[in-house]
Amino acid sequence: MEDMRALSYGLGRQYFDERDYRGAIRALRPVVEETPDDVGTRLLLARAYYHAALLKPAEEQLLEVIDREPTEYYAHLMLARTLERQSRPTEATKHRRIAAALTGDDALLEPHRV
């Protein structure tokens, strides 16, 4: 079973690196379901959702990451960006502040402009 998880993760990582975000989601979702406490895989799944513009599932996964690892600054930053893309800047500000506090990088307080 461990070999299948590792294979699925590797495939998901490859899809993500190739910018096939929906392929990454298909590969990573079962891994996260089997190992819900694996924050790294869950964060990669959240990133795939974000890049696939599936913002609600991205938000859900990021909240799970933060629940498991409250000091994971990148999850706070990604959640801020996800909320901003959903036109929820007030909620995003809280997570930008947390990310900035965790890293000491005040540049993270500025909304990401594309």
N, CA, C and O atoms as a Tinker XYZ file with bonds, in Angstrom:
   456  protein
     1  N      0.826000   -1.191000    0.000000    73     2
     2  CA     0.000000    0.000000    0.000000    64     1     3
     3  C      0.871000    1.255000    0.000000    63     2     4     5
     4  O      0.564000    2.234000   -0.680000    81     3
     5  N      1.963000    1.214000    0.773000    73     3     6
     6  CA     2.890000    2.353000    0.829000    64     5     7
     7  C      3.471000    2.649000   -0.552000    63     6     8     9
     8  O      3.653000    3.810000   -0.920000    81     7
     9  N      3.763000    1.592000   -1.314000    73     7    10
    10  CA     4.310000    1.777000   -2.657000    64     9    11
    11  C      3.316000    2.490000   -3.573000    63    10    12    13
    12  O      3.708000    3.327000   -4.386000    81    11
    13  N      2.030000    2.161000   -3.442000    73    11    14
    14  CA     1.010000    2.805000   -4.275000    64    13    15
    15  C      0.881000    4.281000   -3.928000    63    14    16    17
    16  O      0.727000    5.120000   -4.815000    81    15
    17  N      0.943000    4.601000   -2.630000    73    15    18
    18  CA     0.886000    6.010000   -2.221000    64    17    19
    19  C      2.076000    6.773000   -2.780000    63    18    20    21
    20  O      1.927000    7.881000   -3.296000    81    19
    21  N      3.251000    6.178000   -2.676000    73    19    22
    22  CA     4.463000    6.832000   -3.179000    64    21    23
    23  C      4.377000    7.020000   -4.694000    63    22    24    25
    24  O      4.779000    8.059000   -5.218000    81    23
    25  N      3.857000    6.023000   -5.389000    73    23    26
    26  CA     3.692000    6.117000   -6.839000    64    25    27
    27  C      2.690000    7.204000   -7.197000    63    26    28    29
    28  O      2.938000    8.008000   -8.095000    81    27
    29  N      1.566000    7.232000   -6.504000    73    27    30
    30  CA     0.548000    8.256000   -6.755000    64    29    31
    31  C      1.077000    9.645000   -6.444000    63    30    32    33
    32  O      0.820000   10.591000   -7.189000    81    31
    33  N      1.815000    9.774000   -5.344000    73    31    34
    34  CA     2.397000   11.070000   -5.015000    64    33    35
    35  C      3.377000   11.508000   -6.107000    63    34    36    37
    36  O      3.344000   12.653000   -6.557000    81    35
    37  N      4.236000   10.600000   -6.521000    73    35    38
    38  CA     5.212000   10.916000   -7.563000    64    37    39
    39  C      4.543000   11.336000   -8.852000    63    38    40    41
    40  O      4.980000   12.274000   -9.519000    81    39
    41  N      3.483000   10.634000   -9.196000    73    39    42
    42  CA     2.727000   10.983000  -10.394000    64    41    43
    43  C      2.074000   12.354000  -10.230000    63    42    44    45
    44  O      2.100000   13.168000  -11.154000    81    43
    45  N      1.493000   12.611000   -9.067000    73    43    46
    46  CA     0.882000   13.905000   -8.797000    64    45    47
    47  C      1.898000   15.031000   -8.867000    63    46    48    49
    48  O      1.614000   16.097000   -9.412000    81    47
    49  N      3.076000   14.798000   -8.320000    73    47    50
    50  CA     4.152000   15.799000   -8.364000    64    49    51
    51  C      4.575000   16.064000   -9.806000    63    50    52    53
    52  O      4.812000   17.208000  -10.194000    81    51
    53  N      4.668000   14.994000  -10.594000    73    51    54
    54  CA     5.045000   15.136000  -12.007000    64    53    55
    55  C      3.989000   15.940000  -12.766000    63    54    56    57
    56  O      4.323000   16.864000  -13.508000    81    55
    57  N      2.726000   15.590000  -12.581000    73    55    58
    58  CA     1.647000   16.346000  -13.223000    64    57    59
    59  C      1.699000   17.815000  -12.819000    63    58    60    61
    60  O      1.548000   18.703000  -13.657000    81    59
    61  N      1.914000   18.065000  -11.521000    73    59    62
    62  CA     1.976000   19.440000  -11.047000    64    61    63
    63  C      3.126000   20.181000  -11.722000    63    62    64    65
    64  O      2.949000   21.300000  -12.205000    81    63
    65  N      4.289000   19.566000  -11.756000    73    63    66
    66  CA     5.460000   20.197000  -12.363000    64    65    67
    67  C      5.245000   20.467000  -13.855000    63    66    68    69
    68  O      5.803000   21.414000  -14.408000    81    67
    69  N      4.435000   19.629000  -14.496000    73    67    70
    70  CA     4.122000   19.807000  -15.912000    64    69    71
    71  C      2.937000   20.747000  -16.134000    63    70    72    73
    72  O      2.500000   20.962000  -17.265000    81    71
    73  N      2.429000   21.300000  -15.035000    73    71    74
    74  CA     1.282000   22.220000  -15.040000    64    73    75
    75  C     -0.019000   21.557000  -15.493000    63    74    76    77
    76  O     -0.927000   22.223000  -15.990000    81    75
    77  N     -0.095000   20.251000  -15.316000    73    75    78
    78  CA    -1.349000   19.520000  -15.523000    64    77    79
    79  C     -1.991000   19.401000  -14.143000    63    78    80    81
    80  O     -1.919000   18.361000  -13.488000    81    79
    81  N     -2.616000   20.492000  -13.723000    73    79    82
    82  CA    -3.111000   20.571000  -12.354000    64    81    83
    83  C     -4.279000   19.632000  -12.097000    63    82    84    85
    84  O     -4.407000   19.100000  -10.994000    81    83
    85  N     -5.115000   19.423000  -13.071000    73    83    86
    86  CA    -6.230000   18.487000  -12.870000    64    85    87
    87  C     -5.731000   17.051000  -12.778000    63    86    88    89
    88  O     -6.277000   16.249000  -12.020000    81    87
    89  N     -4.704000   16.726000  -13.540000    73    87    90
    90  CA    -4.076000   15.411000  -13.408000    64    89    91
    91  C     -3.465000   15.241000  -12.027000    63    90    92    93
    92  O     -3.564000   14.172000  -11.424000    81    91
    93  N     -2.829000   16.304000  -11.524000    73    91    94
    94  CA    -2.247000   16.262000  -10.183000    64    93    95
    95  C     -3.326000   16.029000   -9.137000    63    94    96    97
    96  O     -3.140000   15.259000   -8.195000    81    95
    97  N     -4.455000   16.703000   -9.314000    73    95    98
    98  CA    -5.573000   16.528000   -8.364000    64    97    99
    99  C     -6.025000   15.078000   -8.348000    63    98   100   101
   100  O     -6.207000   14.491000   -7.281000    81    99
   101  N     -6.208000   14.497000   -9.530000    73    99   102
   102  CA    -6.653000   13.095000   -9.599000    64   101   103
   103  C     -5.668000   12.157000   -8.922000    63   102   104   105
   104  O     -6.076000   11.194000   -8.272000    81   103
   105  N     -4.382000   12.425000   -9.065000    73   103   106
   106  CA    -3.370000   11.553000   -8.463000    64   105   107
   107  C     -3.231000   11.776000   -6.961000    63   106   108   109
   108  O     -3.008000   10.825000   -6.212000    81   107
   109  N     -3.359000   13.022000   -6.515000    73   107   110
   110  CA    -3.090000   13.345000   -5.115000    64   109   111
   111  C     -4.274000   13.154000   -4.183000    63   110   112   113
   112  O     -4.094000   12.869000   -2.999000    81   111
   113  N     -5.473000   13.310000   -4.705000    73   111   114
   114  CA    -6.656000   13.213000   -3.833000    64   113   115
   115  C     -6.712000   11.882000   -3.078000    63   114   116   117
   116  O     -6.961000   11.893000   -1.873000    81   115
   117  N     -6.491000   10.731000   -3.734000    73   115   118
   118  CA    -6.532000    9.465000   -2.973000    64   117   119
   119  C     -5.428000    9.365000   -1.923000    63   118   120   121
   120  O     -5.625000    8.747000   -0.877000    81   119
   121  N     -4.278000    9.962000   -2.191000    73   119   122
   122  CA    -3.179000    9.930000   -1.223000    64   121   123
   123  C     -3.582000   10.711000    0.028000    63   122   124   125
   124  O     -3.347000   10.263000    1.151000    81   123
   125  N     -4.186000   11.872000   -0.175000    73   123   126
   126  CA    -4.626000   12.691000    0.959000    64   125   127
   127  C     -5.731000   11.973000    1.737000    63   126   128   129
   128  O     -5.767000   12.029000    2.966000    81   127
   129  N     -6.621000   11.306000    1.023000    73   127   130
   130  CA    -7.690000   10.562000    1.714000    64   129   131
   131  C     -7.123000    9.442000    2.575000    63   130   132   133
   132  O     -7.638000    9.175000    3.661000    81   131
   133  N     -6.063000    8.780000    2.100000    73   131   134
   134  CA    -5.458000    7.672000    2.845000    64   133   135
   135  C     -4.562000    8.153000    3.981000    63   134   136   137
   136  O     -4.457000    7.493000    5.015000    81   135
   137  N     -3.919000    9.297000    3.792000    73   135   138
   138  CA    -2.997000    9.821000    4.797000    64   137   139
   139  C     -3.349000   11.288000    5.082000    63   138   140   141
   140  O     -2.621000   12.194000    4.677000    81   139
   141  N     -4.460000   11.516000    5.775000    73   139   142
   142  CA    -4.947000   12.889000    5.978000    64   141   143
   143  C     -4.008000   13.786000    6.775000    63   142   144   145
   144  O     -4.104000   15.009000    6.674000    81   143
   145  N     -3.110000   13.217000    7.557000    73   143   146
   146  CA    -2.194000   14.026000    8.357000    64   145   147
   147  C     -0.923000   14.417000    7.603000    63   146   148   149
   148  O     -0.076000   15.123000    8.150000    81   147
   149  N     -0.783000   13.968000    6.358000    73   147   150
   150  CA     0.385000   14.308000    5.544000    64   149   151
   151  C      0.203000   15.722000    4.992000    63   150   152   153
   152  O     -0.396000   15.926000    3.936000    81   151
   153  N      0.734000   16.683000    5.731000    73   151   154
   154  CA     0.539000   18.099000    5.408000    64   153   155
   155  C      1.174000   18.459000    4.071000    63   154   156   157
   156  O      0.605000   19.250000    3.319000    81   155
   157  N      2.324000   17.904000    3.763000    73   155   158
   158  CA     3.002000   18.230000    2.512000    64   157   159
   159  C      2.191000   17.842000    1.289000    63   158   160   161
   160  O      2.080000   18.623000    0.344000    81   159
   161  N      1.627000   16.653000    1.297000    73   159   162
   162  CA     0.807000   16.213000    0.178000    64   161   163
   163  C     -0.475000   17.027000    0.096000    63   162   164   165
   164  O     -0.917000   17.387000   -0.995000    81   163
   165  N     -1.065000   17.314000    1.234000    73   163   166
   166  CA    -2.296000   18.120000    1.258000    64   165   167
   167  C     -2.024000   19.534000    0.726000    63   166   168   169
   168  O     -2.855000   20.101000    0.017000    81   167
   169  N     -0.878000   20.091000    1.063000    73   167   170
   170  CA    -0.526000   21.417000    0.573000    64   169   171
   171  C     -0.321000   21.395000   -0.940000    63   170   172   173
   172  O     -0.733000   22.324000   -1.635000    81   171
   173  N      0.307000   20.352000   -1.447000    73   171   174
   174  CA     0.473000   20.229000   -2.899000    64   173   175
   175  C     -0.881000   20.087000   -3.585000    63   174   176   177
   176  O     -1.095000   20.663000   -4.651000    81   175
   177  N     -1.786000   19.336000   -2.994000    73   175   178
   178  CA    -3.139000   19.210000   -3.544000    64   177   179
   179  C     -3.834000   20.565000   -3.552000    63   178   180   181
   180  O     -4.487000   20.922000   -4.533000    81   179
   181  N     -3.699000   21.321000   -2.468000    73   179   182
   182  CA    -4.301000   22.657000   -2.406000    64   181   183
   183  C     -3.737000   23.555000   -3.501000    63   182   184   185
   184  O     -4.476000   24.311000   -4.131000    81   183
   185  N     -2.441000   23.473000   -3.725000    73   183   186
   186  CA    -1.823000   24.272000   -4.782000    64   185   187
   187  C     -2.352000   23.877000   -6.150000    63   186   188   189
   188  O     -2.581000   24.736000   -7.002000    81   187
   189  N     -2.546000   22.591000   -6.365000    73   187   190
   190  CA    -3.100000   22.129000   -7.643000    64   189   191
   191  C     -4.517000   22.662000   -7.836000    63   190   192   193
   192  O     -4.866000   23.125000   -8.922000    81   191
   193  N     -5.328000   22.598000   -6.790000    73   191   194
   194  CA    -6.678000   23.168000   -6.871000    64   193   195
   195  C     -6.608000   24.659000   -7.200000    63   194   196   197
   196  O     -7.345000   25.144000   -8.059000    81   195
   197  N     -5.729000   25.376000   -6.523000    73   195   198
   198  CA    -5.593000   26.817000   -6.736000    64   197   199
   199  C     -5.247000   27.117000   -8.200000    63   198   200   201
   200  O     -5.875000   27.963000   -8.837000    81   199
   201  N     -4.250000   26.418000   -8.713000    73   199   202
   202  CA    -3.815000   26.677000  -10.091000    64   201   203
   203  C     -4.838000   26.210000  -11.121000    63   202   204   205
   204  O     -4.836000   26.685000  -12.256000    81   203
   205  N     -5.703000   25.292000  -10.736000    73   203   206
   206  CA    -6.785000   24.849000  -11.621000    64   205   207
   207  C     -8.013000   25.749000  -11.468000    63   206   208   209
   208  O     -9.057000   25.487000  -12.066000    81   207
   209  N     -7.887000   26.804000  -10.670000    73   207   210
   210  CA    -8.974000   27.751000  -10.397000    64   209   211
   211  C    -10.165000   27.084000   -9.719000    63   210   212   213
   212  O    -11.306000   27.510000   -9.895000    81   211
   213  N     -9.899000   26.046000   -8.951000    73   211   214
   214  CA   -10.915000   25.387000   -8.126000    64   213   215
   215  C    -10.715000   25.923000   -6.708000    63   214   216   217
   216  O    -10.140000   25.259000   -5.845000    81   215
   217  N    -11.201000   27.130000   -6.502000    73   215   218
   218  CA   -10.828000   27.886000   -5.312000    64   217   219
   219  C    -11.471000   27.394000   -4.026000    63   218   220   221
   220  O    -10.841000   27.449000   -2.970000    81   219
   221  N    -12.687000   26.922000   -4.085000    73   219   222
   222  CA   -13.334000   26.425000   -2.858000    64   221   223
   223  C    -12.620000   25.170000   -2.341000    63   222   224   225
   224  O    -12.317000   25.102000   -1.150000    81   223
   225  N    -12.339000   24.168000   -3.199000    73   223   226
   226  CA   -11.572000   23.024000   -2.701000    64   225   227
   227  C    -10.165000   23.413000   -2.223000    63   226   228   229
   228  O     -9.650000   22.835000   -1.266000    81   227
   229  N     -9.548000   24.396000   -2.895000    73   227   230
   230  CA    -8.230000   24.868000   -2.444000    64   229   231
   231  C     -8.344000   25.437000   -1.039000    63   230   232   233
   232  O     -7.527000   25.139000   -0.168000    81   231
   233  N     -9.363000   26.259000   -0.828000    73   231   234
   234  CA    -9.587000   26.853000    0.488000    64   233   235
   235  C     -9.788000   25.765000    1.547000    63   234   236   237
   236  O     -9.219000   25.847000    2.636000    81   235
   237  N    -10.581000   24.765000    1.237000    73   235   238
   238  CA   -10.846000   23.691000    2.198000    64   237   239
   239  C     -9.565000   22.955000    2.572000    63   238   240   241
   240  O     -9.328000   22.675000    3.747000    81   239
   241  N     -8.744000   22.642000    1.580000    73   239   242
   242  CA    -7.493000   21.929000    1.851000    64   241   243
   243  C     -6.532000   22.803000    2.659000    63   242   244   245
   244  O     -5.862000   22.314000    3.570000    81   243
   245  N     -6.464000   24.088000    2.328000    73   243   246
   246  CA    -5.573000   24.988000    3.062000    64   245   247
   247  C     -6.006000   25.148000    4.513000    63   246   248   249
   248  O     -5.164000   25.215000    5.408000    81   247
   249  N     -7.302000   25.210000    4.750000    73   247   250
   250  CA    -7.787000   25.271000    6.132000    64   249   251
   251  C     -7.412000   24.011000    6.901000    63   250   252   253
   252  O     -7.091000   24.074000    8.088000    81   251
   253  N     -7.453000   22.870000    6.226000    73   251   254
   254  CA    -7.035000   21.614000    6.870000    64   253   255
   255  C     -5.546000   21.640000    7.190000    63   254   256   257
   256  O     -5.136000   21.198000    8.263000    81   255
   257  N     -4.736000   22.154000    6.270000    73   255   258
   258  CA    -3.299000   22.263000    6.525000    64   257   259
   259  C     -3.057000   23.140000    7.741000    63   258   260   261
   260  O     -2.292000   22.777000    8.635000    81   259
   261  N     -3.715000   24.303000    7.773000    73   259   262
   262  CA    -3.530000   25.240000    8.882000    64   261   263
   263  C     -4.016000   24.640000   10.195000    63   262   264   265
   264  O     -3.428000   24.887000   11.248000    81   263
   265  N     -5.079000   23.860000   10.138000    73   263   266
   266  CA    -5.569000   23.202000   11.347000    64   265   267
   267  C     -4.524000   22.228000   11.894000    63   266   268   269
   268  O     -4.347000   22.117000   13.108000    81   267
   269  N     -3.835000   21.524000   10.994000    73   267   270
   270  CA    -2.839000   20.538000   11.397000    64   269   271
   271  C     -1.486000   21.190000   11.713000    63   270   272   273
   272  O     -0.774000   20.744000   12.613000    81   271
   273  N     -1.138000   22.237000   10.977000    73   271   274
   274  CA     0.155000   22.923000   11.131000    64   273   275
   275  C     -0.080000   24.431000   11.141000    63   274   276   277
   276  O      0.109000   25.075000   10.110000    81   275
   277  N     -0.480000   25.010000   12.256000    73   275   278
   278  CA    -0.810000   26.436000   12.299000    64   277   279
   279  C      0.351000   27.363000   11.940000    63   278   280   281
   280  O      0.130000   28.522000   11.588000    81   279
   281  N      1.582000   26.865000   12.025000    73   279   282
   282  CA     2.742000   27.707000   11.718000    64   281   283
   283  C      3.242000   27.530000   10.282000    63   282   284   285
   284  O      4.323000   28.014000    9.948000    81   283
   285  N      2.487000   26.856000    9.443000    73   283   286
   286  CA     2.870000   26.675000    8.037000    64   285   287
   287  C      2.552000   27.970000    7.292000    63   286   288   289
   288  O      1.437000   28.179000    6.814000    81   287
   289  N      3.576000   28.841000    7.207000    73   287   290
   290  CA     3.347000   30.179000    6.647000    64   289   291
   291  C      2.830000   30.127000    5.217000    63   290   292   293
   292  O      1.985000   30.936000    4.835000    81   291
   293  N      3.335000   29.174000    4.416000    73   291   294
   294  CA     2.931000   29.130000    3.009000    64   293   295
   295  C      1.450000   28.815000    2.868000    63   294   296   297
   296  O      0.806000   29.308000    1.942000    81   295
   297  N      0.900000   28.013000    3.756000    73   295   298
   298  CA    -0.542000   27.723000    3.724000    64   297   299
   299  C     -1.333000   28.994000    4.001000    63   298   300   301
   300  O     -2.363000   29.231000    3.371000    81   299
   301  N     -0.863000   29.810000    4.933000    73   299   302
   302  CA    -1.535000   31.088000    5.213000    64   301   303
   303  C     -1.456000   32.009000    3.998000    63   302   304   305
   304  O     -2.440000   32.655000    3.638000    81   303
   305  N     -0.292000   32.066000    3.372000    73   303   306
   306  CA    -0.127000   32.913000    2.190000    64   305   307
   307  C     -1.013000   32.427000    1.043000    63   306   308   309
   308  O     -1.683000   33.229000    0.391000    81   307
   309  N     -1.017000   31.124000    0.797000    73   307   310
   310  CA    -1.863000   30.570000   -0.267000    64   309   311
   311  C     -3.344000   30.798000    0.039000    63   310   312   313
   312  O     -4.129000   31.089000   -0.864000    81   311
   313  N     -3.721000   30.668000    1.297000    73   311   314
   314  CA    -5.113000   30.909000    1.666000    64   313   315
   315  C     -5.467000   32.374000    1.419000    63   314   316   317
   316  O     -6.556000   32.671000    0.928000    81   315
   317  N     -4.569000   33.280000    1.752000    73   315   318
   318  CA    -4.818000   34.701000    1.479000    64   317   319
   319  C     -5.044000   34.920000   -0.017000    63   318   320   321
   320  O     -5.988000   35.606000   -0.409000    81   319
   321  N     -4.196000   34.350000   -0.837000    73   319   322
   322  CA    -4.341000   34.509000   -2.290000    64   321   323
   323  C     -5.631000   33.874000   -2.798000    63   322   324   325
   324  O     -6.294000   34.411000   -3.685000    81   323
   325  N     -5.973000   32.738000   -2.230000    73   323   326
   326  CA    -7.207000   32.056000   -2.625000    64   325   327
   327  C     -8.420000   32.910000   -2.267000    63   326   328   329
   328  O     -9.344000   33.050000   -3.068000    81   327
   329  N     -8.417000   33.473000   -1.080000    73   327   330
   330  CA    -9.521000   34.331000   -0.652000    64   329   331
   331  C     -9.584000   35.603000   -1.498000    63   330   332   333
   332  O    -10.673000   36.064000   -1.839000    81   331
   333  N     -8.442000   36.164000   -1.835000    73   331   334
   334  CA    -8.424000   37.348000   -2.698000    64   333   335
   335  C     -9.025000   37.049000   -4.069000    63   334   336   337
   336  O     -9.762000   37.867000   -4.620000    81   335
   337  N     -8.713000   35.891000   -4.610000    73   335   338
   338  CA    -9.274000   35.515000   -5.911000    64   337   339
   339  C    -10.782000   35.297000   -5.833000    63   338   340   341
   340  O    -11.471000   35.316000   -6.853000    81   339
   341  N    -11.288000   35.092000   -4.629000    73   339   342
   342  CA   -12.727000   34.948000   -4.426000    64   341   343
   343  C    -13.357000   36.266000   -3.976000    63   342   344   345
   344  O    -14.491000   36.284000   -3.498000    81   343
   345  N    -12.628000   37.360000   -4.129000    73   343   346
   346  CA   -13.091000   38.702000   -3.737000    64   345   347
   347  C    -13.439000   38.776000   -2.252000    63   346   348   349
   348  O    -14.472000   39.324000   -1.866000    81   347
   349  N    -12.554000   38.211000   -1.430000    73   347   350
   350  CA   -12.729000   38.227000    0.024000    64   349   351
   351  C    -11.472000   38.802000    0.688000    63   350   352   353
   352  O    -10.824000   38.133000    1.493000    81   351
   353  N    -11.137000   40.053000    0.340000    73   351   354
   354  CA    -9.866000   40.627000    0.814000    64   353   355
   355  C     -9.784000   40.821000    2.320000    63   354   356   357
   356  O     -8.694000   40.740000    2.887000    81   355
   357  N    -10.896000   41.071000    2.975000    73   355   358
   358  CA   -10.864000   41.280000    4.429000    64   357   359
   359  C    -10.419000   40.005000    5.136000    63   358   360   361
   360  O     -9.613000   40.058000    6.065000    81   359
   361  N    -10.940000   38.865000    4.701000    73   359   362
   362  CA   -10.526000   37.587000    5.288000    64   361   363
   363  C     -9.072000   37.283000    4.946000    63   362   364   365
   364  O     -8.340000   36.718000    5.759000    81   363
   365  N     -8.662000   37.659000    3.743000    73   363   366
   366  CA    -7.297000   37.391000    3.291000    64   365   367
   367  C     -6.264000   38.136000    4.129000    63   366   368   369
   368  O     -5.173000   37.622000    4.378000    81   367
   369  N     -6.605000   39.339000    4.561000    73   367   370
   370  CA    -5.670000   40.170000    5.322000    64   369   371
   371  C     -5.162000   39.454000    6.570000    63   370   372   373
   372  O     -3.976000   39.525000    6.892000    81   371
   373  N     -6.053000   38.773000    7.261000    73   371   374
   374  CA    -5.663000   38.037000    8.474000    64   373   375
   375  C     -4.557000   37.033000    8.165000    63   374   376   377
   376  O     -3.579000   36.936000    8.906000    81   375
   377  N     -4.710000   36.296000    7.085000    73   375   378
   378  CA    -3.741000   35.251000    6.754000    64   377   379
   379  C     -2.439000   35.842000    6.208000    63   378   380   381
   380  O     -1.370000   35.262000    6.400000    81   379
   381  N     -2.519000   36.979000    5.536000    73   379   382
   382  CA    -1.292000   37.675000    5.110000    64   381   383
   383  C     -0.508000   38.133000    6.344000    63   382   384   385
   384  O      0.718000   38.023000    6.385000    81   383
   385  N     -1.218000   38.643000    7.338000    73   383   386
   386  CA    -0.554000   39.096000    8.567000    64   385   387
   387  C      0.125000   37.935000    9.288000    63   386   388   389
   388  O      1.246000   38.068000    9.779000    81   387
   389  N     -0.556000   36.813000    9.346000    73   387   390
   390  CA     0.031000   35.637000   10.000000    64   389   391
   391  C      1.275000   35.185000    9.241000    63   390   392   393
   392  O      2.303000   34.903000    9.857000    81   391
   393  N      1.196000   35.111000    7.907000    73   391   394
   394  CA     2.350000   34.696000    7.099000    64   393   395
   395  C      3.524000   35.651000    7.310000    63   394   396   397
   396  O      4.667000   35.217000    7.447000    81   395
   397  N      3.238000   36.945000    7.334000    73   395   398
   398  CA     4.293000   37.938000    7.548000    64   397   399
   399  C      4.906000   37.793000    8.940000    63   398   400   401
   400  O      6.124000   37.886000    9.095000    81   399
   401  N      4.072000   37.567000    9.945000    73   399   402
   402  CA     4.571000   37.405000   11.307000    64   401   403
   403  C      5.430000   36.151000   11.443000    63   402   404   405
   404  O      6.445000   36.161000   12.140000    81   403
   405  N      5.024000   35.077000   10.781000    73   403   406
   406  CA     5.775000   33.820000   10.878000    64   405   407
   407  C      7.129000   33.899000   10.190000    63   406   408   409
   408  O      8.076000   33.229000   10.602000    81   407
   409  N      7.225000   34.709000    9.152000    73   407   410
   410  CA     8.470000   34.785000    8.376000    64   409   411
   411  C      9.289000   36.037000    8.661000    63   410   412   413
   412  O     10.488000   36.071000    8.384000    81   411
   413  N      8.646000   37.072000    9.215000    73   411   414
   414  CA     9.323000   38.343000    9.392000    64   413   415
   415  C      9.422000   39.135000    8.097000    63   414   416   417
   416  O     10.165000   40.114000    8.025000    81   415
   417  N      8.687000   38.726000    7.082000    73   415   418
   418  CA     8.727000   39.361000    5.759000    64   417   419
   419  C      7.488000   40.231000    5.564000    63   418   420   421
   420  O      6.412000   39.727000    5.242000    81   419
   421  N      7.645000   41.530000    5.759000    73   419   422
   422  CA     6.514000   42.451000    5.614000    64   421   423
   423  C      6.032000   42.576000    4.179000    63   422   424   425
   424  O      4.930000   43.073000    3.949000    81   423
   425  N      6.818000   42.143000    3.216000    73   423   426
   426  CA     6.379000   42.175000    1.815000    64   425   427
   427  C      5.160000   41.271000    1.614000    63   426   428   429
   428  O      4.392000   41.474000    0.674000    81   427
   429  N      4.978000   40.292000    2.473000    73   427   430
   430  CA     3.836000   39.385000    2.357000    64   429   431
   431  C      2.522000   40.063000    2.721000    63   430   432   433
   432  O      1.451000   39.503000    2.485000    81   431
   433  N      2.591000   41.260000    3.289000    73   431   434
   434  CA     1.384000   41.981000    3.645000    64   433   435
   435  C      0.693000   42.581000    2.419000    63   434   436   437
   436  O     -0.495000   42.900000    2.467000    81   435
   437  N      1.428000   42.730000    1.339000    73   435   438
   438  CA     0.880000   43.326000    0.122000    64   437   439
   439  C      0.171000   42.272000   -0.707000    63   438   440   441
   440  O      0.721000   41.198000   -0.949000    81   439
   441  N     -1.064000   42.574000   -1.152000    73   439   442
   442  CA    -1.779000   41.623000   -2.013000    64   441   443
   443  C     -1.004000   41.344000   -3.293000    63   442   444   445
   444  O     -0.356000   42.221000   -3.863000    81   443
   445  N     -1.094000   40.120000   -3.712000    73   443   446
   446  CA    -0.411000   39.662000   -4.924000    64   445   447
   447  C     -1.115000   40.248000   -6.147000    63   446   448   449
   448  O     -2.322000   40.074000   -6.318000    81   447
   449  N     -0.384000   40.919000   -6.966000    73   447   450
   450  CA    -0.948000   41.488000   -8.200000    64   449   451
   451  C     -0.482000   40.656000   -9.379000    63   450   452   453
   452  O      0.704000   40.354000   -9.513000    81   451
   453  N     -1.425000   40.289000  -10.229000    73   451   454
   454  CA    -1.077000   39.498000  -11.406000    64   453   455
   455  C     -1.108000   40.376000  -12.624000    63   454   456
   456  O     -0.844000   39.906000  -13.731000    81   455
